[in-house]
């Protein structure tokens, strides 16, 4: 099994480990093309002969910076004359597709591992959270910057974190928008293994090979027992996201992000520059 | 508790080593982005390295407005 896409590729190695490599510069932003290729990954994760899966990034900046906000801004601006309901319907269609793909990866009957370095933000963090285990090198940083855009994470991240971790750390991440380094992420149980810079992929393959030693049908049953899909919260997340998307903050915030050249565009602008902002 | 003056030499040495500069060429009041020739992602990697070196956490918003080495040292000193 092999797929060479424009933004990601995968192939099935000896022993049944599927390696998925994201390779869209600058940092694997998830727009419509990436979504369609992630849907292929979701399908492959359930294919016969696949015993484990490793998702990694081939770009230097990191694992994935999240949704393609510039594409979202362009799409939204191009539809500015349409009723807000039409724009929300379009966003909901995107969310429905990405939720279906992420749920399928989450529920794959195999052991899945995200091999993470550098930026792991927003939708990229949410992709990593669909995996059973996260192996991170010391350069990895995890962040949910969505409040800065007047939104909540929309690709299933909060329900998956609620399943996996305590609510206090979720509030810290979401309500401050700060990023967590890999060491802290390991300390709170988010990262399974913390490794030296550049060693995340080789260690993830070792984990995958170990997982492949177990009986496949047993792994499938164990996964279904250990990792239920939080369906009600995921559905509610989509509703909240769409309610916020219809509000007055998002379009302005997307335009500001599109023009932002600051060092930390994922954080809200400090009060001084906010006051100078003509928008 | 350390002061910014305690932290500054260690911070500048680490930053210089990380980005291939000579520590002797860096000044406390230098704009660290210009002096190190780094972008936002490299700045984030510097924060990660500083967290490891000083065994602290540095929330992003604490360094959002930081421009110079001495300002960064002040942020770190509050947490060491």
Short mmCIF file of N, CA, C and O in Angstrom, two decimals, chain A residues 92-186:
data_model
loop_
_atom_site.label_atom_id
_atom_site.label_comp_id
_atom_site.label_asym_id
_atom_site.label_seq_id
_atom_site.Cartn_x
_atom_site.Cartn_y
_atom_site.Cartn_z
N UNK A 92 -19.54 24.04 8.46
CA UNK A 92 -20.01 22.80 9.08
C UNK A 92 -19.72 21.59 8.19
O UNK A 92 -19.38 20.52 8.69
N UNK A 93 -19.81 21.79 6.87
CA UNK A 93 -19.48 20.68 5.96
C UNK A 93 -18.02 20.26 6.14
O UNK A 93 -17.70 19.08 6.17
N UNK A 94 -17.13 21.27 6.27
CA UNK A 94 -15.71 20.98 6.49
C UNK A 94 -15.54 20.24 7.83
O UNK A 94 -14.84 19.22 7.91
N UNK A 95 -16.22 20.75 8.87
CA UNK A 95 -16.09 20.11 10.19
C UNK A 95 -16.61 18.68 10.17
O UNK A 95 -16.01 17.78 10.76
N UNK A 96 -17.74 18.46 9.48
CA UNK A 96 -18.30 17.11 9.42
C UNK A 96 -17.30 16.14 8.78
O UNK A 96 -17.11 15.02 9.25
N UNK A 97 -16.65 16.62 7.71
CA UNK A 97 -15.68 15.75 7.03
C UNK A 97 -14.47 15.47 7.91
O UNK A 97 -14.00 14.34 8.02
N UNK A 98 -13.95 16.52 8.54
CA UNK A 98 -12.72 16.29 9.33
C UNK A 98 -13.03 15.51 10.61
O UNK A 98 -12.22 14.67 11.04
N UNK A 99 -14.20 15.72 11.17
CA UNK A 99 -14.59 14.90 12.34
C UNK A 99 -14.70 13.43 11.94
O UNK A 99 -14.25 12.55 12.68
N UNK A 100 -15.29 13.17 10.78
CA UNK A 100 -15.43 11.78 10.33
C UNK A 100 -14.06 11.14 10.14
O UNK A 100 -13.81 9.99 10.57
N UNK A 101 -13.14 11.89 9.53
CA UNK A 101 -11.79 11.34 9.30
C UNK A 101 -11.04 11.14 10.62
O UNK A 101 -10.43 10.09 10.85
N UNK A 102 -11.10 12.15 11.50
CA UNK A 102 -10.37 12.05 12.77
C UNK A 102 -10.98 10.94 13.65
O UNK A 102 -10.26 10.22 14.34
N UNK A 103 -12.31 10.82 13.64
CA UNK A 103 -12.94 9.74 14.42
C UNK A 103 -12.49 8.38 13.90
O UNK A 103 -12.27 7.44 14.68
N UNK A 104 -12.38 8.28 12.57
CA UNK A 104 -11.97 6.98 11.98
C UNK A 104 -10.52 6.65 12.38
O UNK A 104 -10.20 5.49 12.66
N UNK A 105 -9.66 7.67 12.41
CA UNK A 105 -8.27 7.42 12.85
C UNK A 105 -8.27 7.05 14.33
O UNK A 105 -7.61 6.09 14.76
N UNK A 106 -9.04 7.80 15.12
CA UNK A 106 -9.13 7.56 16.57
C UNK A 106 -9.58 6.13 16.86
O UNK A 106 -9.04 5.46 17.74
N UNK A 107 -10.56 5.66 16.07
CA UNK A 107 -11.16 4.36 16.33
C UNK A 107 -10.52 3.23 15.52
O UNK A 107 -11.02 2.10 15.53
N UNK A 108 -9.43 3.50 14.83
CA UNK A 108 -8.78 2.45 14.04
C UNK A 108 -8.44 1.26 14.93
O UNK A 108 -8.00 1.45 16.08
N UNK A 109 -8.60 0.05 14.41
CA UNK A 109 -8.42 -1.16 15.26
C UNK A 109 -6.96 -1.55 15.42
O UNK A 109 -6.64 -2.73 15.56
N UNK A 110 -6.07 -0.57 15.38
CA UNK A 110 -4.63 -0.79 15.44
C UNK A 110 -4.04 0.23 16.42
O UNK A 110 -4.72 1.16 16.82
N UNK A 111 -2.77 0.06 16.75
CA UNK A 111 -2.10 1.05 17.59
C UNK A 111 -1.57 2.17 16.70
O UNK A 111 -0.90 1.92 15.70
N UNK A 112 -1.90 3.40 17.08
CA UNK A 112 -1.51 4.55 16.27
C UNK A 112 -0.61 5.47 17.11
O UNK A 112 -0.86 5.68 18.30
N UNK A 113 0.40 6.02 16.46
CA UNK A 113 1.40 6.82 17.18
C UNK A 113 1.66 8.11 16.41
O UNK A 113 1.93 8.07 15.21
N UNK A 114 1.58 9.24 17.09
CA UNK A 114 1.98 10.51 16.50
C UNK A 114 3.44 10.76 16.89
O UNK A 114 3.77 10.76 18.08
N UNK A 115 4.29 10.92 15.90
CA UNK A 115 5.71 11.24 16.15
C UNK A 115 5.87 12.73 15.91
O UNK A 115 5.82 13.20 14.79
N UNK A 116 6.05 13.48 17.01
CA UNK A 116 5.87 14.93 16.96
C UNK A 116 7.19 15.66 17.24
O UNK A 116 7.93 15.31 18.16
N UNK A 117 7.44 16.69 16.44
CA UNK A 117 8.52 17.64 16.74
C UNK A 117 8.00 19.05 16.48
O UNK A 117 7.03 19.24 15.75
N UNK A 118 8.63 20.03 17.09
CA UNK A 118 8.32 21.43 16.80
C UNK A 118 6.86 21.79 17.06
O UNK A 118 6.25 21.38 18.04
N UNK A 119 6.33 22.59 16.13
CA UNK A 119 4.98 23.14 16.29
C UNK A 119 3.92 22.03 16.20
O UNK A 119 3.88 21.27 15.24
N UNK A 120 3.09 21.97 17.23
CA UNK A 120 1.95 21.04 17.23
C UNK A 120 0.76 21.84 17.79
O UNK A 120 0.43 21.75 18.98
N UNK A 121 0.16 22.65 16.92
CA UNK A 121 -0.79 23.66 17.35
C UNK A 121 -2.17 23.39 16.77
O UNK A 121 -2.31 22.90 15.64
N UNK A 122 -3.19 23.79 17.51
CA UNK A 122 -4.56 23.79 17.00
C UNK A 122 -4.95 22.46 16.37
O UNK A 122 -4.92 21.41 17.03
N UNK A 123 -5.35 22.52 15.10
CA UNK A 123 -5.77 21.30 14.41
C UNK A 123 -4.68 20.25 14.32
O UNK A 123 -4.97 19.05 14.22
N UNK A 124 -3.42 20.67 14.36
CA UNK A 124 -2.32 19.71 14.37
C UNK A 124 -2.26 18.96 15.70
O UNK A 124 -2.04 17.74 15.74
N UNK A 125 -2.50 19.69 16.78
CA UNK A 125 -2.59 19.08 18.11
C UNK A 125 -3.77 18.10 18.13
O UNK A 125 -3.68 16.98 18.65
N UNK A 126 -4.86 18.52 17.51
CA UNK A 126 -6.06 17.67 17.47
C UNK A 126 -5.81 16.39 16.67
O UNK A 126 -6.31 15.33 17.01
N UNK A 127 -5.01 16.51 15.60
CA UNK A 127 -4.64 15.31 14.84
C UNK A 127 -3.80 14.37 15.72
O UNK A 127 -4.03 13.16 15.76
N UNK A 128 -2.82 14.94 16.42
CA UNK A 128 -1.99 14.11 17.31
C UNK A 128 -2.85 13.41 18.37
O UNK A 128 -2.59 12.26 18.73
N UNK A 129 -3.88 14.11 18.85
CA UNK A 129 -4.75 13.54 19.89
C UNK A 129 -5.62 12.39 19.38
O UNK A 129 -6.18 11.65 20.19
N UNK A 130 -5.76 12.25 18.07
CA UNK A 130 -6.50 11.09 17.57
C UNK A 130 -5.67 9.81 17.72
O UNK A 130 -6.21 8.72 17.68
N UNK A 131 -4.36 9.98 17.86
CA UNK A 131 -3.48 8.81 17.97
C UNK A 131 -3.50 8.26 19.40
O UNK A 131 -3.76 8.99 20.35
N UNK A 132 -3.15 6.99 19.52
CA UNK A 132 -3.17 6.35 20.84
C UNK A 132 -2.01 6.84 21.71
O UNK A 132 -2.15 6.93 22.94
N UNK A 133 -0.88 7.10 21.08
CA UNK A 133 0.32 7.49 21.82
C UNK A 133 0.99 8.65 21.08
O UNK A 133 0.94 8.72 19.85
N UNK A 134 1.60 9.54 21.86
CA UNK A 134 2.38 10.61 21.26
C UNK A 134 3.84 10.43 21.70
O UNK A 134 4.12 10.40 22.90
N UNK A 135 4.70 10.28 20.72
CA UNK A 135 6.14 10.28 20.98
C UNK A 135 6.65 11.64 20.50
O UNK A 135 6.46 12.00 19.34
N UNK A 136 7.23 12.41 21.40
CA UNK A 136 7.64 13.78 21.06
C UNK A 136 9.13 13.96 21.30
O UNK A 136 9.67 13.45 22.28
N UNK A 137 9.76 14.70 20.41
CA UNK A 137 11.13 15.10 20.72
C UNK A 137 11.08 16.39 21.54
O UNK A 137 10.02 17.00 21.70
N UNK A 138 12.23 16.78 22.06
CA UNK A 138 12.24 17.88 23.03
C UNK A 138 11.89 19.23 22.42
O UNK A 138 11.69 20.20 23.14
N UNK A 139 11.83 19.31 21.09
CA UNK A 139 11.48 20.59 20.47
C UNK A 139 9.97 20.79 20.35
O UNK A 139 9.52 21.87 19.97
N UNK A 140 9.20 19.76 20.67
CA UNK A 140 7.74 19.83 20.44
C UNK A 140 7.08 20.83 21.39
O UNK A 140 7.45 20.94 22.56
N UNK A 141 6.09 21.56 20.85
CA UNK A 141 5.26 22.43 21.69
C UNK A 141 3.80 22.27 21.27
O UNK A 141 3.49 22.22 20.08
N UNK A 142 2.94 22.20 22.27
CA UNK A 142 1.52 21.93 22.06
C UNK A 142 0.71 23.16 22.47
O UNK A 142 0.95 23.73 23.54
N UNK A 143 -0.27 23.53 21.65
CA UNK A 143 -0.99 24.78 21.92
C UNK A 143 -2.37 24.76 21.26
O UNK A 143 -2.54 24.21 20.17
N UNK A 144 -3.33 25.35 21.96
CA UNK A 144 -4.65 25.60 21.37
C UNK A 144 -4.85 27.12 21.30
O UNK A 144 -5.31 27.74 22.26
N UNK A 145 -4.52 27.75 20.18
CA UNK A 145 -4.61 29.21 20.09
C UNK A 145 -5.97 29.72 19.61
O UNK A 145 -6.11 30.91 19.33
N UNK A 146 -6.99 28.87 19.57
CA UNK A 146 -8.23 29.23 18.86
C UNK A 146 -8.98 30.41 19.46
O UNK A 146 -9.67 31.14 18.74
N UNK A 147 -8.90 30.61 20.79
CA UNK A 147 -9.64 31.73 21.37
C UNK A 147 -9.21 33.06 20.79
O UNK A 147 -9.98 34.02 20.73
N UNK A 148 -7.95 33.11 20.35
CA UNK A 148 -7.43 34.32 19.73
C UNK A 148 -8.24 34.68 18.48
O UNK A 148 -8.33 35.82 18.08
N UNK A 149 -8.85 33.68 17.86
CA UNK A 149 -9.64 33.89 16.64
C UNK A 149 -11.13 34.03 16.94
O UNK A 149 -11.95 34.10 16.03
N UNK A 150 -11.47 34.02 18.21
CA UNK A 150 -12.89 34.06 18.57
C UNK A 150 -13.56 32.72 18.41
O UNK A 150 -14.78 32.63 18.25
N UNK A 151 -12.76 31.64 18.45
CA UNK A 151 -13.28 30.29 18.23
C UNK A 151 -12.81 29.35 19.34
O UNK A 151 -11.94 29.71 20.13
N UNK A 152 -13.38 28.15 19.34
CA UNK A 152 -12.80 27.06 20.13
C UNK A 152 -12.19 26.08 19.13
O UNK A 152 -12.49 26.16 17.93
N UNK A 153 -11.33 25.17 19.58
CA UNK A 153 -10.83 24.15 18.66
C UNK A 153 -12.01 23.41 18.05
O UNK A 153 -12.98 23.09 18.75
N UNK A 154 -11.94 23.12 16.75
CA UNK A 154 -13.10 22.54 16.07
C UNK A 154 -12.92 21.16 15.50
O UNK A 154 -13.83 20.60 14.91
N UNK A 155 -11.71 20.58 15.67
CA UNK A 155 -11.47 19.26 15.06
C UNK A 155 -11.48 18.14 16.12
O UNK A 155 -10.84 17.12 15.96
N UNK A 156 -12.21 18.37 17.21
CA UNK A 156 -12.38 17.30 18.19
C UNK A 156 -11.38 17.32 19.34
O UNK A 156 -11.35 16.39 20.15
N UNK A 157 -10.58 18.36 19.43
CA UNK A 157 -9.49 18.37 20.41
C UNK A 157 -9.93 18.38 21.86
O UNK A 157 -9.40 17.63 22.68
N UNK A 158 -10.91 19.23 22.18
CA UNK A 158 -11.31 19.33 23.59
C UNK A 158 -11.98 18.03 24.08
O UNK A 158 -11.60 17.51 25.14
N UNK A 159 -12.94 17.47 23.34
CA UNK A 159 -13.49 16.19 23.80
C UNK A 159 -12.44 15.09 23.95
O UNK A 159 -12.50 14.29 24.88
N UNK A 160 -11.45 15.08 23.06
CA UNK A 160 -10.42 14.03 23.19
C UNK A 160 -9.52 14.31 24.40
O UNK A 160 -9.14 13.39 25.12
N UNK A 161 -9.21 15.59 24.64
CA UNK A 161 -8.40 15.90 25.83
C UNK A 161 -9.18 15.61 27.11
O UNK A 161 -8.61 15.15 28.09
N UNK A 162 -10.49 15.90 27.08
CA UNK A 162 -11.32 15.59 28.26
C UNK A 162 -11.29 14.09 28.55
O UNK A 162 -11.30 13.67 29.70
N UNK A 163 -11.27 13.33 27.48
CA UNK A 163 -11.20 11.87 27.64
C UNK A 163 -9.85 11.46 28.23
O UNK A 163 -9.78 10.55 29.05
N UNK A 164 -8.79 12.15 27.80
CA UNK A 164 -7.44 11.67 28.10
C UNK A 164 -6.80 12.33 29.32
O UNK A 164 -5.91 11.75 29.94
N UNK A 165 -7.22 13.58 29.64
CA UNK A 165 -6.55 14.34 30.71
C UNK A 165 -7.57 15.03 31.61
O UNK A 165 -8.76 14.99 31.35
N UNK A 166 -7.05 15.74 32.60
CA UNK A 166 -7.93 16.49 33.50
C UNK A 166 -8.37 17.82 32.89
O UNK A 166 -7.71 18.38 32.03
N UNK A 167 -9.49 18.32 33.39
CA UNK A 167 -10.05 19.55 32.84
C UNK A 167 -9.20 20.78 33.18
O UNK A 167 -9.19 21.76 32.42
N UNK A 168 -8.46 20.73 34.29
CA UNK A 168 -7.68 21.92 34.69
C UNK A 168 -6.63 22.27 33.63
O UNK A 168 -6.44 23.45 33.29
N UNK A 169 -5.97 21.27 33.09
CA UNK A 169 -4.93 21.56 32.10
C UNK A 169 -5.57 22.04 30.79
O UNK A 169 -5.01 22.88 30.08
N UNK A 170 -6.77 21.56 30.52
CA UNK A 170 -7.47 22.02 29.31
C UNK A 170 -7.82 23.50 29.45
O UNK A 170 -7.65 24.29 28.52
N UNK A 171 -8.28 23.88 30.63
CA UNK A 171 -8.60 25.30 30.86
C UNK A 171 -7.35 26.16 30.73
O UNK A 171 -7.38 27.24 30.14
N UNK A 172 -6.25 25.66 31.29
CA UNK A 172 -4.99 26.41 31.21
C UNK A 172 -4.60 26.63 29.74
O UNK A 172 -4.28 27.74 29.32
N UNK A 173 -4.66 25.57 28.96
CA UNK A 173 -4.28 25.67 27.55
C UNK A 173 -5.22 26.60 26.79
O UNK A 173 -4.78 27.49 26.06
N UNK A 174 -6.52 26.38 26.97
CA UNK A 174 -7.49 27.08 26.13
C UNK A 174 -7.66 28.54 26.53
O UNK A 174 -7.71 29.42 25.68
N UNK A 175 -7.73 28.78 27.84
CA UNK A 175 -8.08 30.12 28.31
C UNK A 175 -6.89 31.07 28.35
O UNK A 175 -7.07 32.28 28.48
N UNK A 176 -5.66 30.54 28.26
CA UNK A 176 -4.49 31.42 28.15
C UNK A 176 -3.89 31.36 26.76
O UNK A 176 -3.14 32.26 26.39
N UNK A 177 -4.16 30.32 26.00
CA UNK A 177 -3.59 30.18 24.67
C UNK A 177 -2.10 29.90 24.68
O UNK A 177 -1.46 29.95 23.64
N UNK A 178 -1.54 29.57 25.85
CA UNK A 178 -0.09 29.35 25.90
C UNK A 178 0.25 27.95 25.36
O UNK A 178 -0.61 27.08 25.30
N UNK A 179 1.49 27.80 24.99
CA UNK A 179 1.92 26.48 24.52
C UNK A 179 2.62 25.74 25.66
O UNK A 179 3.17 26.35 26.57
N UNK A 180 2.56 24.42 25.57
CA UNK A 180 3.26 23.58 26.55
C UNK A 180 4.46 22.94 25.86
O UNK A 180 4.33 22.40 24.76
N UNK A 181 5.61 22.99 26.52
CA UNK A 181 6.77 22.26 26.03
C UNK A 181 6.58 20.77 26.19
O UNK A 181 5.73 20.31 26.96
N UNK A 182 7.40 20.01 25.46
CA UNK A 182 7.25 18.56 25.47
C UNK A 182 7.47 17.96 26.85
O UNK A 182 6.81 16.98 27.22
N UNK A 183 8.39 18.55 27.62
CA UNK A 183 8.66 17.99 28.95
C UNK A 183 7.44 18.11 29.86
O UNK A 183 7.06 17.15 30.56
N UNK A 184 6.79 19.27 29.85
CA UNK A 184 5.57 19.44 30.65
C UNK A 184 4.47 18.54 30.10
O UNK A 184 3.69 17.95 30.87
N UNK A 185 4.40 18.43 28.77
CA UNK A 185 3.37 17.58 28.17
C UNK A 185 3.55 16.12 28.59
O UNK A 185 2.57 15.40 28.80
N UNK A 186 4.79 15.71 28.75
CA UNK A 186 5.01 14.35 29.25
C UNK A 186 4.63 14.26 30.73
O UNK A 186 4.01 13.28 31.16
#
